[in-house]
Amino acid sequence: MPGREAFAAGLSDFSCPRCGARGLWQLRERLHRRSNSLTTFATCGACGERAFLKLLPGGREDAEDHAAREFEAARAAYRNFPSHPDFGVAAPWHRAGRLLAFACVAGQSPERILCRGALPDATSLARRMGHWFALFHGACTPRVAPSSDSLPRRRQDLVERWRSSSLPVAATRALEALEAYDLPTGPQRHVWQHGDAKPDNFLFDGRSLVGLDVDGRHWNVPENDPAQRAMHTRLASWTPLAGIEASRVRQLCQALTSGYSAMAPLDEPALEAYRWLYLLSFWAGRRGHGGLRRWSWDRVFSGLAATLGPP
């Protein structure tokens, strides 16, 4: 299988961090296909140490450069993240071509607890995720600069993407409202962004919350990462039969915000604007498939829009 062969080739010169053995890594578990990678685990045949492996797709000409950038971002995140018993970043161990190897961290994706766990457990975990982002954003000295990812520019990009299609009422109102948000136009405080805040990029073992797959390519206002994380919470909470439990999702997003705000300030108008920005961005991307899928995604996102405040 090409995937397993690529994993094996990347592991050939990887020395076990625990015992130093080389060439004894074994692939015993199935491969998991994610949106932008293949992942699995390897076990050292000498001492039993385990590593989490990620293989980036090879179709891009710059695939190895992309892997190198991601590995360096992971090293910077691991190096700079403050020492804390309950929060952290997975240690990057090895890179060979498109293959990245990380320390194996106990835990599971937070998605199951957030979407289907008891509400007190879910809100507690959402609050912890807010803490994690605040710690991550504080790990590097903030920059003060004009925004390279400004809300007006991103809104205009959305308008262009939606120009050729009839807009659902909720999307029309939101795009108009984004233009009216009174946000700072001068230099702003920028923090290093995680940039890929999907549930699968975190692991939780009941106490410790660990971040994975730090994109780390951008600096932006603090509100950007929590807004993206809130969008993924909304998407993961929607089901075809039941739709979305709006009250639960609102409480989870409020808990995420309160967890962050307990450690660092967030600007509420900016946070709300970025929440709408991410919802509209995801919406535009999904409905671009056209046909019945467009109608289906309009139905989904109209339901998600109901969990935000009025635009």
CSV table of N, CA, C and O in Angstrom, one decimal, residues 96-198:
chain,number,residue,atom,x,y,z
A,96,ALA,N,11.0,13.5,7.9
A,96,ALA,CA,11.7,12.9,6.7
A,96,ALA,C,10.8,13.1,5.5
A,96,ALA,O,9.7,12.4,5.4
A,97,GLY,N,11.1,14.0,4.6
A,97,GLY,CA,10.3,14.3,3.5
A,97,GLY,C,8.9,14.8,3.9
A,97,GLY,O,8.8,15.8,4.6
A,98,ARG,N,7.8,14.1,3.5
A,98,ARG,CA,6.5,14.5,3.9
A,98,ARG,C,6.0,13.9,5.2
A,98,ARG,O,4.9,14.1,5.6
A,99,LEU,N,6.9,13.1,5.9
A,99,LEU,CA,6.5,12.4,7.1
A,99,LEU,C,6.9,13.3,8.3
A,99,LEU,O,8.0,13.7,8.4
A,100,LEU,N,5.9,13.4,9.2
A,100,LEU,CA,6.2,14.1,10.5
A,100,LEU,C,5.9,13.1,11.6
A,100,LEU,O,4.9,12.4,11.6
A,101,ALA,N,6.8,13.0,12.6
A,101,ALA,CA,6.6,12.1,13.8
A,101,ALA,C,6.5,13.0,15.1
A,101,ALA,O,7.4,13.9,15.3
A,102,PHE,N,5.6,12.7,15.9
A,102,PHE,CA,5.4,13.4,17.2
A,102,PHE,C,5.3,12.4,18.3
A,102,PHE,O,5.0,11.2,18.1
A,103,ALA,N,5.6,12.9,19.5
A,103,ALA,CA,5.4,12.1,20.7
A,103,ALA,C,3.9,11.7,20.8
A,103,ALA,O,3.0,12.5,20.5
A,104,CYS,N,3.7,10.4,21.1
A,104,CYS,CA,2.3,9.9,21.3
A,104,CYS,C,1.7,10.4,22.6
A,104,CYS,O,2.3,10.3,23.6
A,105,VAL,N,0.6,11.1,22.4
A,105,VAL,CA,-0.1,11.7,23.6
A,105,VAL,C,-1.4,11.0,23.9
A,105,VAL,O,-2.1,10.7,23.0
A,106,ALA,N,-1.6,10.7,25.2
A,106,ALA,CA,-2.8,10.0,25.6
A,106,ALA,C,-4.0,11.0,25.4
A,106,ALA,O,-3.9,12.2,25.5
A,107,GLY,N,-5.1,10.4,25.1
A,107,GLY,CA,-6.4,11.2,25.0
A,107,GLY,C,-7.1,10.9,23.8
A,107,GLY,O,-6.8,10.1,22.9
A,108,GLN,N,-8.2,11.7,23.6
A,108,GLN,CA,-9.1,11.5,22.4
A,108,GLN,C,-9.5,12.9,22.0
A,108,GLN,O,-9.3,13.9,22.7
A,109,SER,N,-10.0,13.0,20.8
A,109,SER,CA,-10.5,14.2,20.2
A,109,SER,C,-11.6,14.8,21.2
A,109,SER,O,-12.5,14.0,21.6
A,110,PRO,N,-11.6,16.1,21.4
A,110,PRO,CA,-12.6,16.7,22.3
A,110,PRO,C,-14.0,16.6,21.7
A,110,PRO,O,-15.0,16.9,22.4
A,111,GLU,N,-14.1,16.3,20.4
A,111,GLU,CA,-15.4,16.4,19.7
A,111,GLU,C,-16.5,15.6,20.4
A,111,GLU,O,-17.6,16.0,20.5
A,112,ARG,N,-16.2,14.4,20.8
A,112,ARG,CA,-17.2,13.5,21.4
A,112,ARG,C,-17.8,14.1,22.7
A,112,ARG,O,-19.0,14.1,22.9
A,113,ILE,N,-17.0,14.7,23.5
A,113,ILE,CA,-17.5,15.3,24.8
A,113,ILE,C,-18.2,16.6,24.4
A,113,ILE,O,-19.3,16.8,25.0
A,114,LEU,N,-17.7,17.4,23.6
A,114,LEU,CA,-18.3,18.7,23.2
A,114,LEU,C,-19.7,18.5,22.6
A,114,LEU,O,-20.6,19.2,22.9
A,115,CYS,N,-19.8,17.5,21.7
A,115,CYS,CA,-21.1,17.3,21.0
A,115,CYS,C,-22.1,16.4,21.7
A,115,CYS,O,-23.3,16.6,21.6
A,116,ARG,N,-21.5,15.3,22.4
A,116,ARG,CA,-22.5,14.3,22.9
A,116,ARG,C,-22.3,14.1,24.4
A,116,ARG,O,-23.0,13.3,25.0
A,117,GLY,N,-21.3,14.7,25.0
A,117,GLY,CA,-21.1,14.5,26.5
A,117,GLY,C,-22.1,15.3,27.3
A,117,GLY,O,-22.9,16.1,26.8
A,118,ALA,N,-22.1,15.0,28.6
A,118,ALA,CA,-23.0,15.7,29.5
A,118,ALA,C,-22.6,17.2,29.5
A,118,ALA,O,-21.4,17.6,29.3
A,119,LEU,N,-23.6,18.1,29.5
A,119,LEU,CA,-23.4,19.5,29.3
A,119,LEU,C,-22.3,20.1,30.3
A,119,LEU,O,-21.5,20.9,29.8
A,120,PRO,N,-22.4,19.7,31.6
A,120,PRO,CA,-21.3,20.3,32.5
A,120,PRO,C,-19.9,19.9,32.0
A,120,PRO,O,-19.0,20.7,32.1
A,121,ASP,N,-19.7,18.6,31.6
A,121,ASP,CA,-18.4,18.2,31.1
A,121,ASP,C,-18.0,18.9,29.8
A,121,ASP,O,-16.9,19.3,29.6
A,122,ALA,N,-19.0,19.1,28.9
A,122,ALA,CA,-18.7,19.8,27.7
A,122,ALA,C,-18.4,21.2,27.9
A,122,ALA,O,-17.4,21.7,27.3
A,123,THR,N,-19.1,21.9,28.7
A,123,THR,CA,-18.8,23.4,28.9
A,123,THR,C,-17.4,23.5,29.7
A,123,THR,O,-16.7,24.4,29.4
A,124,SER,N,-17.1,22.6,30.6
A,124,SER,CA,-15.8,22.6,31.3
A,124,SER,C,-14.7,22.4,30.3
A,124,SER,O,-13.7,23.1,30.3
A,125,LEU,N,-14.9,21.5,29.3
A,125,LEU,CA,-13.8,21.3,28.3
A,125,LEU,C,-13.7,22.5,27.4
A,125,LEU,O,-12.6,22.9,27.0
A,126,ALA,N,-14.8,23.1,27.0
A,126,ALA,CA,-14.8,24.3,26.1
A,126,ALA,C,-14.0,25.4,26.8
A,126,ALA,O,-13.3,26.1,26.2
A,127,ARG,N,-14.3,25.5,28.1
A,127,ARG,CA,-13.6,26.5,28.9
A,127,ARG,C,-12.0,26.3,28.9
A,127,ARG,O,-11.2,27.2,28.8
A,128,ARG,N,-11.7,25.0,29.0
A,128,ARG,CA,-10.3,24.6,29.0
A,128,ARG,C,-9.7,25.0,27.6
A,128,ARG,O,-8.5,25.4,27.5
A,129,MET,N,-10.4,24.8,26.6
A,129,MET,CA,-9.9,25.1,25.2
A,129,MET,C,-9.7,26.6,25.1
A,129,MET,O,-8.7,27.1,24.5
A,130,GLY,N,-10.5,27.4,25.8
A,130,GLY,CA,-10.3,28.9,25.8
A,130,GLY,C,-9.0,29.2,26.6
A,130,GLY,O,-8.2,30.0,26.1
A,131,HIS,N,-8.8,28.5,27.7
A,131,HIS,CA,-7.5,28.6,28.4
A,131,HIS,C,-6.3,28.3,27.5
A,131,HIS,O,-5.3,29.0,27.5
A,132,TRP,N,-6.4,27.2,26.7
A,132,TRP,CA,-5.3,26.7,25.9
A,132,TRP,C,-5.0,27.8,24.9
A,132,TRP,O,-3.8,28.1,24.7
A,133,PHE,N,-6.0,28.4,24.2
A,133,PHE,CA,-5.7,29.4,23.2
A,133,PHE,C,-5.1,30.6,23.8
A,133,PHE,O,-4.2,31.3,23.2
A,134,ALA,N,-5.5,31.0,25.0
A,134,ALA,CA,-4.9,32.2,25.7
A,134,ALA,C,-3.5,31.9,26.0
A,134,ALA,O,-2.6,32.8,25.8
A,135,LEU,N,-3.1,30.7,26.5
A,135,LEU,CA,-1.7,30.4,26.8
A,135,LEU,C,-0.9,30.4,25.5
A,135,LEU,O,0.2,30.9,25.4
A,136,PHE,N,-1.5,29.8,24.4
A,136,PHE,CA,-0.8,29.7,23.1
A,136,PHE,C,-0.5,31.1,22.6
A,136,PHE,O,0.6,31.4,22.1
A,137,HIS,N,-1.5,32.0,22.6
A,137,HIS,CA,-1.3,33.3,22.1
A,137,HIS,C,-0.3,34.1,22.9
A,137,HIS,O,0.3,35.1,22.4
A,138,GLY,N,-0.2,33.8,24.2
A,138,GLY,CA,0.7,34.5,25.1
A,138,GLY,C,2.1,34.0,25.0
A,138,GLY,O,3.0,34.5,25.7
A,139,ALA,N,2.3,32.9,24.3
A,139,ALA,CA,3.7,32.2,24.3
A,139,ALA,C,4.7,33.0,23.5
A,139,ALA,O,5.9,32.9,23.8
A,140,CYS,N,4.3,33.8,22.6
A,140,CYS,CA,5.2,34.6,21.8
A,140,CYS,C,4.8,36.1,22.0
A,140,CYS,O,3.7,36.4,22.2
A,141,THR,N,5.8,37.0,22.0
A,141,THR,CA,5.6,38.4,22.2
A,141,THR,C,4.7,38.9,21.1
A,141,THR,O,4.9,38.7,19.9
A,142,PRO,N,3.6,39.6,21.5
A,142,PRO,CA,2.6,40.1,20.5
A,142,PRO,C,3.3,41.1,19.6
A,142,PRO,O,4.3,41.8,20.0
A,143,ARG,N,2.7,41.3,18.4
A,143,ARG,CA,3.2,42.3,17.5
A,143,ARG,C,2.1,43.4,17.3
A,143,ARG,O,0.9,43.1,17.5
A,144,VAL,N,2.5,44.6,17.1
A,144,VAL,CA,1.6,45.7,16.8
A,144,VAL,C,1.8,46.1,15.4
A,144,VAL,O,2.9,46.6,15.0
A,145,ALA,N,0.8,45.9,14.5
A,145,ALA,CA,1.0,46.1,13.1
A,145,ALA,C,-0.3,46.3,12.5
A,145,ALA,O,-1.4,45.8,13.0
A,146,PRO,N,-0.4,46.9,11.3
A,146,PRO,CA,-1.6,46.8,10.5
A,146,PRO,C,-2.0,45.4,10.2
A,146,PRO,O,-1.2,44.6,10.0
A,147,SER,N,-3.3,45.1,10.2
A,147,SER,CA,-3.8,43.8,10.0
A,147,SER,C,-3.5,43.3,8.6
A,147,SER,O,-3.9,44.0,7.6
A,148,SER,N,-2.8,42.1,8.5
A,148,SER,CA,-2.6,41.5,7.2
A,148,SER,C,-3.8,40.6,6.8
A,148,SER,O,-3.9,40.1,5.7
A,149,ASP,N,-4.8,40.5,7.7
A,149,ASP,CA,-5.9,39.6,7.5
A,149,ASP,C,-7.2,40.4,7.8
A,149,ASP,O,-8.0,39.9,8.6
A,150,SER,N,-7.3,41.6,7.3
A,150,SER,CA,-8.3,42.6,7.8
A,150,SER,C,-9.7,42.1,7.5
A,150,SER,O,-9.9,41.5,6.5
A,151,LEU,N,-10.6,42.4,8.4
A,151,LEU,CA,-12.0,42.0,8.3
A,151,LEU,C,-12.6,42.6,7.0
A,151,LEU,O,-13.3,41.9,6.2
A,152,PRO,N,-12.4,43.9,6.7
A,152,PRO,CA,-13.0,44.5,5.4
A,152,PRO,C,-12.5,43.7,4.2
A,152,PRO,O,-13.3,43.4,3.3
A,153,ARG,N,-11.2,43.4,4.1
A,153,ARG,CA,-10.7,42.7,2.9
A,153,ARG,C,-11.4,41.3,2.8
A,153,ARG,O,-11.8,40.8,1.7
A,154,ARG,N,-11.4,40.6,3.9
A,154,ARG,CA,-12.0,39.2,3.9
A,154,ARG,C,-13.5,39.3,3.6
A,154,ARG,O,-14.0,38.4,2.9
A,155,ARG,N,-14.2,40.3,4.1
A,155,ARG,CA,-15.6,40.4,3.8
A,155,ARG,C,-15.8,40.7,2.3
A,155,ARG,O,-16.6,40.1,1.6
A,156,GLN,N,-14.9,41.5,1.7
A,156,GLN,CA,-15.0,41.8,0.2
A,156,GLN,C,-14.7,40.5,-0.6
A,156,GLN,O,-15.4,40.2,-1.6
A,157,ASP,N,-13.8,39.7,-0.1
A,157,ASP,CA,-13.5,38.4,-0.8
A,157,ASP,C,-14.8,37.5,-0.7
A,157,ASP,O,-15.1,36.9,-1.7
A,158,LEU,N,-15.5,37.5,0.4
A,158,LEU,CA,-16.7,36.7,0.5
A,158,LEU,C,-17.8,37.2,-0.5
A,158,LEU,O,-18.5,36.5,-1.2
A,159,VAL,N,-17.9,38.6,-0.6
A,159,VAL,CA,-18.9,39.1,-1.5
A,159,VAL,C,-18.6,38.7,-2.9
A,159,VAL,O,-19.5,38.3,-3.7
A,160,GLU,N,-17.3,38.7,-3.3
A,160,GLU,CA,-16.9,38.3,-4.6
A,160,GLU,C,-17.3,36.8,-4.9
A,160,GLU,O,-17.7,36.4,-5.9
A,161,ARG,N,-17.0,36.0,-3.9
A,161,ARG,CA,-17.3,34.5,-4.0
A,161,ARG,C,-18.8,34.2,-4.1
A,161,ARG,O,-19.2,33.3,-4.8
A,162,TRP,N,-19.6,35.1,-3.5
A,162,TRP,CA,-21.1,34.8,-3.6
A,162,TRP,C,-21.8,35.6,-4.7
A,162,TRP,O,-23.0,35.5,-4.8
A,163,ARG,N,-21.0,36.4,-5.4
A,163,ARG,CA,-21.7,37.3,-6.3
A,163,ARG,C,-22.6,36.7,-7.4
A,163,ARG,O,-23.6,37.2,-7.7
A,164,SER,N,-22.2,35.5,-7.9
A,164,SER,CA,-22.9,34.9,-9.0
A,164,SER,C,-24.1,34.0,-8.5
A,164,SER,O,-24.7,33.4,-9.4
A,165,SER,N,-24.4,34.0,-7.2
A,165,SER,CA,-25.4,33.1,-6.8
A,165,SER,C,-26.4,33.9,-6.0
A,165,SER,O,-26.1,34.9,-5.4
A,166,SER,N,-27.7,33.4,-5.9
A,166,SER,CA,-28.7,34.0,-5.1
A,166,SER,C,-28.4,33.8,-3.7
A,166,SER,O,-28.2,32.6,-3.3
A,167,LEU,N,-28.4,34.8,-2.9
A,167,LEU,CA,-28.0,34.7,-1.5
A,167,LEU,C,-29.2,34.3,-0.6
A,167,LEU,O,-30.2,35.0,-0.7
A,168,PRO,N,-29.0,33.4,0.3
A,168,PRO,CA,-30.0,33.1,1.3
A,168,PRO,C,-30.1,34.4,2.2
A,168,PRO,O,-29.2,35.2,2.4
A,169,VAL,N,-31.3,34.6,2.8
A,169,VAL,CA,-31.6,35.8,3.6
A,169,VAL,C,-30.6,35.9,4.7
A,169,VAL,O,-30.0,37.0,4.9
A,170,ALA,N,-30.3,34.8,5.4
A,170,ALA,CA,-29.4,35.0,6.6
A,170,ALA,C,-28.0,35.4,6.1
A,170,ALA,O,-27.3,36.2,6.8
A,171,ALA,N,-27.5,34.9,5.0
A,171,ALA,CA,-26.2,35.3,4.5
A,171,ALA,C,-26.2,36.8,4.0
A,171,ALA,O,-25.2,37.5,4.3
A,172,THR,N,-27.2,37.2,3.4
A,172,THR,CA,-27.3,38.6,2.9
A,172,THR,C,-27.3,39.5,4.1
A,172,THR,O,-26.5,40.5,4.1
A,173,ARG,N,-28.0,39.3,5.1
A,173,ARG,CA,-28.1,40.1,6.3
A,173,ARG,C,-26.7,40.1,7.0
A,173,ARG,O,-26.2,41.2,7.5
A,174,ALA,N,-26.1,39.0,7.1
A,174,ALA,CA,-24.8,38.9,7.7
A,174,ALA,C,-23.7,39.7,7.0
A,174,ALA,O,-22.9,40.4,7.6
A,175,LEU,N,-23.7,39.6,5.7
A,175,LEU,CA,-22.7,40.3,4.9
A,175,LEU,C,-22.9,41.8,5.0
A,175,LEU,O,-21.9,42.6,5.1
A,176,GLU,N,-24.1,42.2,5.0
A,176,GLU,CA,-24.4,43.7,5.2
A,176,GLU,C,-24.0,44.1,6.6
A,176,GLU,O,-23.5,45.2,6.8
A,177,ALA,N,-24.2,43.3,7.6
A,177,ALA,CA,-23.9,43.6,9.0
A,177,ALA,C,-22.4,43.7,9.2
A,177,ALA,O,-21.9,44.5,10.0
A,178,LEU,N,-21.7,42.8,8.6
A,178,LEU,CA,-20.2,42.8,8.7
A,178,LEU,C,-19.6,44.2,8.3
A,178,LEU,O,-18.7,44.7,8.9
A,179,GLU,N,-20.2,44.8,7.2
A,179,GLU,CA,-19.7,46.0,6.8
A,179,GLU,C,-20.0,47.1,7.8
A,179,GLU,O,-19.2,48.1,7.8
A,180,ALA,N,-21.0,46.9,8.6
A,180,ALA,CA,-21.3,48.0,9.6
A,180,ALA,C,-20.6,47.8,10.9
A,180,ALA,O,-20.6,48.7,11.8
A,181,TYR,N,-19.8,46.7,11.1
A,181,TYR,CA,-19.1,46.5,12.4
A,181,TYR,C,-18.1,47.7,12.5
A,181,TYR,O,-17.3,47.9,11.6
A,182,ASP,N,-18.1,48.3,13.7
A,182,ASP,CA,-17.1,49.4,14.0
A,182,ASP,C,-15.9,48.8,14.6
A,182,ASP,O,-15.8,48.8,15.9
A,183,LEU,N,-15.0,48.4,13.8
A,183,LEU,CA,-13.7,47.8,14.4
A,183,LEU,C,-12.6,48.7,14.2
A,183,LEU,O,-12.6,49.6,13.4
A,184,PRO,N,-11.5,48.6,15.0
A,184,PRO,CA,-10.4,49.5,14.9
A,184,PRO,C,-9.7,49.4,13.5
A,184,PRO,O,-9.7,48.3,12.9
A,185,THR,N,-9.3,50.5,13.0
A,185,THR,CA,-8.7,50.5,11.7
A,185,THR,C,-7.2,50.8,11.7
A,185,THR,O,-6.6,50.6,10.7
A,186,GLY,N,-6.7,51.2,12.9
A,186,GLY,CA,-5.3,51.5,13.0
A,186,GLY,C,-4.5,50.3,13.4
A,186,GLY,O,-5.0,49.1,13.3
A,187,PRO,N,-3.3,50.5,13.8
A,187,PRO,CA,-2.5,49.3,14.3
A,187,PRO,C,-3.2,48.5,15.4
A,187,PRO,O,-3.8,49.1,16.3
A,188,GLN,N,-3.1,47.2,15.3
A,188,GLN,CA,-3.7,46.3,16.2
A,188,GLN,C,-2.7,45.4,16.8
A,188,GLN,O,-1.7,45.1,16.3
A,189,ARG,N,-3.1,44.8,18.0
A,189,ARG,CA,-2.3,43.8,18.6
A,189,ARG,C,-2.5,42.4,18.0
A,189,ARG,O,-3.6,41.9,17.9
A,190,HIS,N,-1.4,41.9,17.4
A,190,HIS,CA,-1.5,40.6,16.7
A,190,HIS,C,-0.8,39.5,17.6
A,190,HIS,O,0.3,39.8,18.2
A,191,VAL,N,-1.3,38.3,17.6
A,191,VAL,CA,-0.7,37.2,18.3
A,191,VAL,C,-0.5,36.1,17.3
A,191,VAL,O,-1.1,36.0,16.2
A,192,TRP,N,0.4,35.2,17.6
A,192,TRP,CA,0.7,34.0,16.7
A,192,TRP,C,-0.5,33.1,16.7
A,192,TRP,O,-1.0,32.8,17.8
A,193,GLN,N,-1.0,32.7,15.6
A,193,GLN,CA,-2.2,32.0,15.4
A,193,GLN,C,-1.9,30.5,15.3
A,193,GLN,O,-1.0,30.0,14.7
A,194,HIS,N,-2.8,29.7,16.0
A,194,HIS,CA,-2.8,28.2,15.7
A,194,HIS,C,-3.2,28.0,14.3
A,194,HIS,O,-2.5,27.3,13.5
A,195,GLY,N,-4.3,28.6,13.8
A,195,GLY,CA,-4.6,28.6,12.4
A,195,GLY,C,-5.4,27.4,11.9
A,195,GLY,O,-5.8,27.4,10.7
A,196,ASP,N,-5.5,26.3,12.7
A,196,ASP,CA,-6.2,25.1,12.2
A,196,ASP,C,-6.9,24.5,13.4
A,196,ASP,O,-6.6,23.4,13.8
A,197,ALA,N,-7.9,25.2,13.9
A,197,ALA,CA,-8.5,24.8,15.2
A,197,ALA,C,-9.6,23.8,15.2
A,197,ALA,O,-10.6,23.8,15.8
A,198,LYS,N,-9.4,22.7,14.3
A,198,LYS,CA,-10.4,21.6,14.2
A,198,LYS,C,-10.3,20.8,15.5
A,198,LYS,O,-9.3,20.7,16.1
